Amino acid sequence: AQSVTQLGSHVSVSEGALVLLRCNYSSSVPPYLFWYVQYPNQGLQLLLKYTSAATLVKGINGFEAEFKKSETSFHLTKPSAHMSDAAEYFCAVGPNGNEKLTFGTGTRLTIIP
Amino acid sequence: EAGVAQSPRYKIIEKRQSVAFWCNPISGHATLYWYQQILGQGPKLLIQFQNNGVVDDSQLPKDRFSAERLKGVDSTLKIQPAKLEDSAVYLCASSLDSGFTDTQYFGPGTRLTVL
């Protein structure tokens, strides 16, 4: 079965600093990978997705993620954090074949003024 | 375009009561999903519809949960009777189709508290 592991349930960065949110996946087939963001009291919004094309994927709001097969990773980065980036971020894998879209447990990002 | 609509946004009930949630997907989206998001966890798929047929309900607790999607558009999710552990946010999502890379668009969710 496929799964994702998000390292760090809480991450704090200073405004203007690099944002790095970690995600490692496990999949028996070439994965499709997604990052979603959830603002307070809102649903999930797609940030970006990897679908086996370019390994560096650019998303909305200045975020990007790099697929590294050798490390089974799909870390999310943003060069300079803004206060508006404070939210919860979910990494997800799939769906593929009989597998569902499977989410990690989320990372809450706090931006320090 | 209008997004996925859900109602109510919040619901508080006592255990053993029943509750229903409503979802209106994005117009033209064939696939509709219901997810359960327990505090501190990622969303978990409960049921997936393709038009008005069920594609996957393997994680739906069928002894108390039921869902339907009449005419392949709106959907309702019902819990009867509710348990304390059903306290969660219930998210509805829709996608154009059920392909591997089709983006799922999520509604704002219904926060259920069972006392």
PDB file of C-alpha atoms in Angstrom:
ATOM      1  CA  ALA A   1       0.000   0.000   0.000  1.00  0.00           C
ATOM      2  CA  GLN A   2       1.161   3.499  -0.678  1.00  0.00           C
ATOM      3  CA  SER A   3       1.805   6.040   2.057  1.00  0.00           C
ATOM      4  CA  VAL A   4       3.410   9.388   2.785  1.00  0.00           C
ATOM      5  CA  THR A   5       5.314  10.547   5.832  1.00  0.00           C
ATOM      6  CA  GLN A   6       5.576  14.216   6.682  1.00  0.00           C
ATOM      7  CA  LEU A   7       8.508  14.974   8.960  1.00  0.00           C
ATOM      8  CA  GLY A   8       7.643  17.612  11.529  1.00  0.00           C
ATOM      9  CA  SER A   9       4.058  18.260  12.549  1.00  0.00           C
ATOM     10  CA  HIS A  10       4.952  21.899  13.300  1.00  0.00           C
ATOM     11  CA  VAL A  11       7.448  24.121  11.506  1.00  0.00           C
ATOM     12  CA  SER A  12       8.203  27.752  12.383  1.00  0.00           C
ATOM     13  CA  VAL A  13      10.163  30.089  10.143  1.00  0.00           C
ATOM     14  CA  SER A  14      10.827  33.800  10.216  1.00  0.00           C
ATOM     15  CA  GLU A  15       9.202  36.061   7.646  1.00  0.00           C
ATOM     16  CA  GLY A  16      11.502  36.213   4.624  1.00  0.00           C
ATOM     17  CA  ALA A  17      13.279  32.951   5.460  1.00  0.00           C
ATOM     18  CA  LEU A  18      13.317  29.745   3.452  1.00  0.00           C
ATOM     19  CA  VAL A  19      10.373  27.423   3.890  1.00  0.00           C
ATOM     20  CA  LEU A  20      11.145  23.690   3.723  1.00  0.00           C
ATOM     21  CA  LEU A  21       8.424  21.123   4.422  1.00  0.00           C
ATOM     22  CA  ARG A  22       9.471  17.492   4.148  1.00  0.00           C
ATOM     23  CA  CYS A  23       7.568  14.617   2.591  1.00  0.00           C
ATOM     24  CA  ASN A  24       8.696  11.061   1.908  1.00  0.00           C
ATOM     25  CA  TYR A  25       6.557   8.577   0.061  1.00  0.00           C
ATOM     26  CA  SER A  26       6.214   4.858  -0.323  1.00  0.00           C
ATOM     27  CA  SER A  27       4.678   3.420  -3.460  1.00  0.00           C
ATOM     28  CA  SER A  28       5.062   0.196  -5.403  1.00  0.00           C
ATOM     29  CA  VAL A  29       4.332   1.984  -8.681  1.00  0.00           C
ATOM     30  CA  PRO A  30       5.569   5.297 -10.072  1.00  0.00           C
ATOM     31  CA  PRO A  31       3.804   7.793  -7.847  1.00  0.00           C
ATOM     32  CA  TYR A  32       1.679  10.797  -8.480  1.00  0.00           C
ATOM     33  CA  LEU A  33       2.392  13.297  -5.705  1.00  0.00           C
ATOM     34  CA  PHE A  34       0.511  16.331  -4.497  1.00  0.00           C
ATOM     35  CA  TRP A  35       0.851  19.161  -2.005  1.00  0.00           C
ATOM     36  CA  TYR A  36      -2.308  20.740  -0.624  1.00  0.00           C
ATOM     37  CA  VAL A  37      -2.668  23.738   1.689  1.00  0.00           C
ATOM     38  CA  GLN A  38      -5.452  24.214   4.218  1.00  0.00           C
ATOM     39  CA  TYR A  39      -6.125  27.632   5.705  1.00  0.00           C
ATOM     40  CA  PRO A  40      -8.107  27.827   8.961  1.00  0.00           C
ATOM     41  CA  ASN A  41     -11.747  26.841   8.539  1.00  0.00           C
ATOM     42  CA  GLN A  42     -11.301  26.225   4.841  1.00  0.00           C
ATOM     43  CA  GLY A  43     -11.052  23.210   2.572  1.00  0.00           C
ATOM     44  CA  LEU A  44      -7.874  21.978   0.952  1.00  0.00           C
ATOM     45  CA  GLN A  45      -6.416  23.829  -2.009  1.00  0.00           C
ATOM     46  CA  LEU A  46      -4.014  22.244  -4.478  1.00  0.00           C
ATOM     47  CA  LEU A  47      -0.567  23.864  -4.426  1.00  0.00           C
ATOM     48  CA  LEU A  48       1.135  21.644  -6.996  1.00  0.00           C
ATOM     49  CA  LYS A  49       1.290  18.118  -8.355  1.00  0.00           C
ATOM     50  CA  TYR A  50       3.884  15.776  -9.847  1.00  0.00           C
ATOM     51  CA  THR A  51       2.672  13.540 -12.634  1.00  0.00           C
ATOM     52  CA  SER A  52       5.935  12.043 -13.982  1.00  0.00           C
ATOM     53  CA  ALA A  53       6.868  14.969 -16.197  1.00  0.00           C
ATOM     54  CA  ALA A  54       9.455  17.446 -14.936  1.00  0.00           C
ATOM     55  CA  THR A  55      10.945  16.546 -11.552  1.00  0.00           C
ATOM     56  CA  LEU A  56      10.880  20.170 -10.383  1.00  0.00           C
ATOM     57  CA  VAL A  57       7.292  21.269 -10.084  1.00  0.00           C
ATOM     58  CA  LYS A  58       6.245  24.878  -9.662  1.00  0.00           C
ATOM     59  CA  GLY A  59       3.001  25.689  -7.939  1.00  0.00           C
ATOM     60  CA  ILE A  60       0.958  28.627  -6.801  1.00  0.00           C
ATOM     61  CA  ASN A  61       2.044  31.323  -4.331  1.00  0.00           C
ATOM     62  CA  GLY A  62       5.749  30.831  -5.120  1.00  0.00           C
ATOM     63  CA  PHE A  63       5.963  27.242  -3.867  1.00  0.00           C
ATOM     64  CA  GLU A  64       7.819  24.475  -5.657  1.00  0.00           C
ATOM     65  CA  ALA A  65       8.685  20.850  -4.983  1.00  0.00           C
ATOM     66  CA  GLU A  66      11.282  18.481  -6.353  1.00  0.00           C
ATOM     67  CA  PHE A  67      10.640  14.791  -6.968  1.00  0.00           C
ATOM     68  CA  LYS A  68      13.701  12.712  -6.011  1.00  0.00           C
ATOM     69  CA  LYS A  69      13.195   9.056  -6.771  1.00  0.00           C
ATOM     70  CA  SER A  70      16.479   7.969  -5.173  1.00  0.00           C
ATOM     71  CA  GLU A  71      15.420   9.573  -1.886  1.00  0.00           C
ATOM     72  CA  THR A  72      11.680   8.820  -2.262  1.00  0.00           C
ATOM     73  CA  SER A  73      11.090  12.446  -1.379  1.00  0.00           C
ATOM     74  CA  PHE A  74       8.905  15.302  -2.540  1.00  0.00           C
ATOM     75  CA  HIS A  75       9.854  18.235  -0.302  1.00  0.00           C
ATOM     76  CA  LEU A  76       8.034  21.559  -0.602  1.00  0.00           C
ATOM     77  CA  THR A  77      10.029  24.803  -0.624  1.00  0.00           C
ATOM     78  CA  LYS A  78       9.541  28.528  -0.910  1.00  0.00           C
ATOM     79  CA  PRO A  79      12.514  30.935  -0.975  1.00  0.00           C
ATOM     80  CA  SER A  80      10.958  33.656   1.168  1.00  0.00           C
ATOM     81  CA  ALA A  81       8.141  33.124   3.654  1.00  0.00           C
ATOM     82  CA  HIS A  82       5.213  35.532   3.895  1.00  0.00           C
ATOM     83  CA  MET A  83       2.824  35.910   6.797  1.00  0.00           C
ATOM     84  CA  SER A  84       0.041  34.715   4.510  1.00  0.00           C
ATOM     85  CA  ASP A  85       1.770  31.329   4.172  1.00  0.00           C
ATOM     86  CA  ALA A  86       0.730  30.365   7.700  1.00  0.00           C
ATOM     87  CA  ALA A  87      -1.471  27.297   7.230  1.00  0.00           C
ATOM     88  CA  GLU A  88      -1.445  23.511   7.345  1.00  0.00           C
ATOM     89  CA  TYR A  89       0.218  21.687   4.474  1.00  0.00           C
ATOM     90  CA  PHE A  90      -0.581  18.152   3.385  1.00  0.00           C
ATOM     91  CA  CYS A  91       1.463  15.894   1.148  1.00  0.00           C
ATOM     92  CA  ALA A  92      -0.480  13.189  -0.691  1.00  0.00           C
ATOM     93  CA  VAL A  93       0.251  10.248  -3.000  1.00  0.00           C
ATOM     94  CA  GLY A  94      -1.942   8.618  -5.636  1.00  0.00           C
ATOM     95  CA  PRO A  95      -4.553   7.751  -6.647  1.00  0.00           C
ATOM     96  CA  ASN A  96      -3.213   4.969  -8.788  1.00  0.00           C
ATOM     97  CA  GLY A  97      -4.923   1.743  -9.759  1.00  0.00           C
ATOM     98  CA  ASN A  98      -6.731   0.488  -6.704  1.00  0.00           C
ATOM     99  CA  GLU A  99      -4.992   2.991  -4.452  1.00  0.00           C
ATOM    100  CA  LYS A 100      -6.823   6.012  -3.116  1.00  0.00           C
ATOM    101  CA  LEU A 101      -5.443   9.509  -2.752  1.00  0.00           C
ATOM    102  CA  THR A 102      -3.580   9.057   0.540  1.00  0.00           C
ATOM    103  CA  PHE A 103      -2.697  12.042   2.699  1.00  0.00           C
ATOM    104  CA  GLY A 104       0.037  12.556   5.240  1.00  0.00           C
ATOM    105  CA  THR A 105      -0.743  13.827   8.712  1.00  0.00           C
ATOM    106  CA  GLY A 106       0.055  17.419   7.822  1.00  0.00           C
ATOM    107  CA  THR A 107       2.593  20.067   8.826  1.00  0.00           C
ATOM    108  CA  ARG A 108       1.432  23.268  10.472  1.00  0.00           C
ATOM    109  CA  LEU A 109       3.535  26.186   9.267  1.00  0.00           C
ATOM    110  CA  THR A 110       3.880  29.225  11.518  1.00  0.00           C
ATOM    111  CA  ILE A 111       5.501  32.427  10.283  1.00  0.00           C
ATOM    112  CA  ILE A 112       7.332  34.534  12.856  1.00  0.00           C
ATOM    113  CA  PRO A 113       7.186  38.294  12.191  1.00  0.00           C
TER     114      PRO A 113
ATOM    115  CA  GLU B   1     -16.394  29.198 -11.552  1.00  0.00           C
ATOM    116  CA  ALA B   2     -18.224  28.351  -8.358  1.00  0.00           C
ATOM    117  CA  GLY B   3     -16.432  25.990  -6.022  1.00  0.00           C
ATOM    118  CA  VAL B   4     -17.649  22.982  -4.082  1.00  0.00           C
ATOM    119  CA  ALA B   5     -20.439  23.974  -1.692  1.00  0.00           C
ATOM    120  CA  GLN B   6     -21.146  22.255   1.598  1.00  0.00           C
ATOM    121  CA  SER B   7     -23.709  22.761   4.322  1.00  0.00           C
ATOM    122  CA  PRO B   8     -23.997  23.111   7.180  1.00  0.00           C
ATOM    123  CA  ARG B   9     -20.567  24.474   8.095  1.00  0.00           C
ATOM    124  CA  TYR B  10     -20.891  23.466  11.735  1.00  0.00           C
ATOM    125  CA  LYS B  11     -23.042  20.931  13.548  1.00  0.00           C
ATOM    126  CA  ILE B  12     -23.203  19.893  17.188  1.00  0.00           C
ATOM    127  CA  ILE B  13     -25.212  16.827  18.161  1.00  0.00           C
ATOM    128  CA  GLU B  14     -25.396  14.354  20.994  1.00  0.00           C
ATOM    129  CA  LYS B  15     -24.288  10.771  20.582  1.00  0.00           C
ATOM    130  CA  ARG B  16     -26.875   8.411  19.143  1.00  0.00           C
ATOM    131  CA  GLN B  17     -28.502  11.262  17.207  1.00  0.00           C
ATOM    132  CA  SER B  18     -28.510  11.349  13.434  1.00  0.00           C
ATOM    133  CA  VAL B  19     -27.031  14.018  11.156  1.00  0.00           C
ATOM    134  CA  ALA B  20     -26.842  14.718   7.438  1.00  0.00           C
ATOM    135  CA  PHE B  21     -24.413  16.733   5.371  1.00  0.00           C
ATOM    136  CA  TRP B  22     -24.982  18.124   1.891  1.00  0.00           C
ATOM    137  CA  CYS B  23     -22.526  18.712  -0.948  1.00  0.00           C
ATOM    138  CA  ASN B  24     -22.907  20.408  -4.317  1.00  0.00           C
ATOM    139  CA  PRO B  25     -19.873  19.746  -6.542  1.00  0.00           C
ATOM    140  CA  ILE B  26     -18.447  21.926  -9.249  1.00  0.00           C
ATOM    141  CA  SER B  27     -20.702  21.909 -12.276  1.00  0.00           C
ATOM    142  CA  GLY B  28     -19.743  19.215 -14.768  1.00  0.00           C
ATOM    143  CA  HIS B  29     -17.583  17.223 -12.360  1.00  0.00           C
ATOM    144  CA  ALA B  30     -18.378  13.541 -12.688  1.00  0.00           C
ATOM    145  CA  THR B  31     -16.528  12.339  -9.603  1.00  0.00           C
ATOM    146  CA  LEU B  32     -17.457  13.212  -6.043  1.00  0.00           C
ATOM    147  CA  TYR B  33     -15.640  12.256  -2.859  1.00  0.00           C
ATOM    148  CA  TRP B  34     -16.436  12.388   0.855  1.00  0.00           C
ATOM    149  CA  TYR B  35     -13.497  12.531   3.252  1.00  0.00           C
ATOM    150  CA  GLN B  36     -13.307  12.408   7.047  1.00  0.00           C
ATOM    151  CA  GLN B  37     -10.614  14.552   8.658  1.00  0.00           C
ATOM    152  CA  ILE B  38     -10.067  13.870  12.340  1.00  0.00           C
ATOM    153  CA  LEU B  39      -8.172  16.535  14.280  1.00  0.00           C
ATOM    154  CA  GLY B  40      -4.454  16.148  13.768  1.00  0.00           C
ATOM    155  CA  GLN B  41      -4.778  13.753  10.851  1.00  0.00           C
ATOM    156  CA  GLY B  42      -4.943  13.974   7.099  1.00  0.00           C
ATOM    157  CA  PRO B  43      -8.236  13.444   5.275  1.00  0.00           C
ATOM    158  CA  LYS B  44      -9.360   9.844   4.842  1.00  0.00           C
ATOM    159  CA  LEU B  45     -11.561   8.829   1.916  1.00  0.00           C
ATOM    160  CA  LEU B  46     -14.961   7.515   2.965  1.00  0.00           C
ATOM    161  CA  ILE B  47     -16.693   7.114  -0.379  1.00  0.00           C
ATOM    162  CA  GLN B  48     -16.177   7.952  -4.044  1.00  0.00           C
ATOM    163  CA  PHE B  49     -18.941   8.364  -6.624  1.00  0.00           C
ATOM    164  CA  GLN B  50     -18.575   8.342 -10.389  1.00  0.00           C
ATOM    165  CA  ASN B  51     -21.725  10.100 -11.612  1.00  0.00           C
ATOM    166  CA  ASN B  52     -24.361   8.446  -9.389  1.00  0.00           C
ATOM    167  CA  GLY B  53     -22.590   5.108  -8.942  1.00  0.00           C
ATOM    168  CA  VAL B  54     -20.336   4.134  -6.036  1.00  0.00           C
ATOM    169  CA  VAL B  55     -16.730   3.477  -7.078  1.00  0.00           C
ATOM    170  CA  ASP B  56     -15.179   2.926  -3.656  1.00  0.00           C
ATOM    171  CA  ASP B  57     -16.786   2.733  -0.221  1.00  0.00           C
ATOM    172  CA  SER B  58     -14.307   0.354   1.376  1.00  0.00           C
ATOM    173  CA  GLN B  59     -13.555   2.724   4.267  1.00  0.00           C
ATOM    174  CA  LEU B  60     -17.146   3.760   4.946  1.00  0.00           C
ATOM    175  CA  PRO B  61     -18.512   2.383   8.265  1.00  0.00           C
ATOM    176  CA  LYS B  62     -21.631   1.052   6.644  1.00  0.00           C
ATOM    177  CA  ASP B  63     -23.347   0.131   9.902  1.00  0.00           C
ATOM    178  CA  ARG B  64     -23.842   3.833  10.634  1.00  0.00           C
ATOM    179  CA  PHE B  65     -22.779   5.865   7.600  1.00  0.00           C
ATOM    180  CA  SER B  66     -24.639   6.108   4.316  1.00  0.00           C
ATOM    181  CA  ALA B  67     -24.277   8.315   1.280  1.00  0.00           C
ATOM    182  CA  GLU B  68     -26.098   8.898  -1.943  1.00  0.00           C
ATOM    183  CA  ARG B  69     -25.677  10.984  -5.031  1.00  0.00           C
ATOM    184  CA  LEU B  70     -28.977  11.431  -6.752  1.00  0.00           C
ATOM    185  CA  LYS B  71     -28.961  12.301 -10.459  1.00  0.00           C
ATOM    186  CA  GLY B  72     -25.175  12.394 -10.400  1.00  0.00           C
ATOM    187  CA  VAL B  73     -24.977  15.912  -8.977  1.00  0.00           C
ATOM    188  CA  ASP B  74     -25.605  16.745  -5.289  1.00  0.00           C
ATOM    189  CA  SER B  75     -24.724  14.296  -2.570  1.00  0.00           C
ATOM    190  CA  THR B  76     -25.696  13.701   1.039  1.00  0.00           C
ATOM    191  CA  LEU B  77     -23.733  11.893   3.732  1.00  0.00           C
ATOM    192  CA  LYS B  78     -25.661  10.620   6.743  1.00  0.00           C
ATOM    193  CA  ILE B  79     -24.562   9.300  10.114  1.00  0.00           C
ATOM    194  CA  GLN B  80     -27.082   7.344  12.179  1.00  0.00           C
ATOM    195  CA  PRO B  81     -26.513   6.912  15.076  1.00  0.00           C
ATOM    196  CA  ALA B  82     -23.514   9.148  15.743  1.00  0.00           C
ATOM    197  CA  LYS B  83     -20.695   8.158  18.080  1.00  0.00           C
ATOM    198  CA  LEU B  84     -18.211  10.338  19.915  1.00  0.00           C
ATOM    199  CA  GLU B  85     -15.429   9.207  17.572  1.00  0.00           C
ATOM    200  CA  ASP B  86     -17.325  10.627  14.600  1.00  0.00           C
ATOM    201  CA  SER B  87     -16.315  14.135  15.672  1.00  0.00           C
ATOM    202  CA  ALA B  88     -14.357  15.397  12.681  1.00  0.00           C
ATOM    203  CA  VAL B  89     -14.464  17.669   9.663  1.00  0.00           C
ATOM    204  CA  TYR B  90     -16.283  16.098   6.735  1.00  0.00           C
ATOM    205  CA  LEU B  91     -14.882  17.287   3.422  1.00  0.00           C
ATOM    206  CA  CYS B  92     -16.522  16.949   0.055  1.00  0.00           C
ATOM    207  CA  ALA B  93     -14.403  17.117  -3.091  1.00  0.00           C
ATOM    208  CA  SER B  94     -15.068  16.789  -6.783  1.00  0.00           C
ATOM    209  CA  SER B  95     -13.015  16.227  -9.908  1.00  0.00           C
ATOM    210  CA  LEU B  96     -13.706  16.336 -13.597  1.00  0.00           C
ATOM    211  CA  ASP B  97     -13.135  12.609 -13.861  1.00  0.00           C
ATOM    212  CA  SER B  98     -11.510   9.860 -11.828  1.00  0.00           C
ATOM    213  CA  GLY B  99      -8.191   9.822 -13.647  1.00  0.00           C
ATOM    214  CA  PHE B 100      -4.943   9.472 -11.742  1.00  0.00           C
ATOM    215  CA  THR B 101      -3.914  13.063 -12.221  1.00  0.00           C
ATOM    216  CA  ASP B 102      -7.308  14.737 -12.079  1.00  0.00           C
ATOM    217  CA  THR B 103      -7.228  17.499  -9.508  1.00  0.00           C
ATOM    218  CA  GLN B 104      -9.655  17.168  -6.628  1.00  0.00           C
ATOM    219  CA  TYR B 105     -11.299  20.427  -5.574  1.00  0.00           C
ATOM    220  CA  PHE B 106     -12.376  20.578  -1.946  1.00  0.00           C
ATOM    221  CA  GLY B 107     -15.245  22.321  -0.254  1.00  0.00           C
ATOM    222  CA  PRO B 108     -14.874  24.179   3.065  1.00  0.00           C
ATOM    223  CA  GLY B 109     -16.043  21.176   5.082  1.00  0.00           C
ATOM    224  CA  THR B 110     -18.599  20.542   7.811  1.00  0.00           C
ATOM    225  CA  ARG B 111     -17.222  20.460  11.345  1.00  0.00           C
ATOM    226  CA  LEU B 112     -19.164  17.884  13.369  1.00  0.00           C
ATOM    227  CA  THR B 113     -18.972  17.761  17.147  1.00  0.00           C
ATOM    228  CA  VAL B 114     -20.582  14.791  18.877  1.00  0.00           C
ATOM    229  CA  LEU B 115     -21.174  15.280  22.615  1.00  0.00           C
TER     230      LEU B 115
END
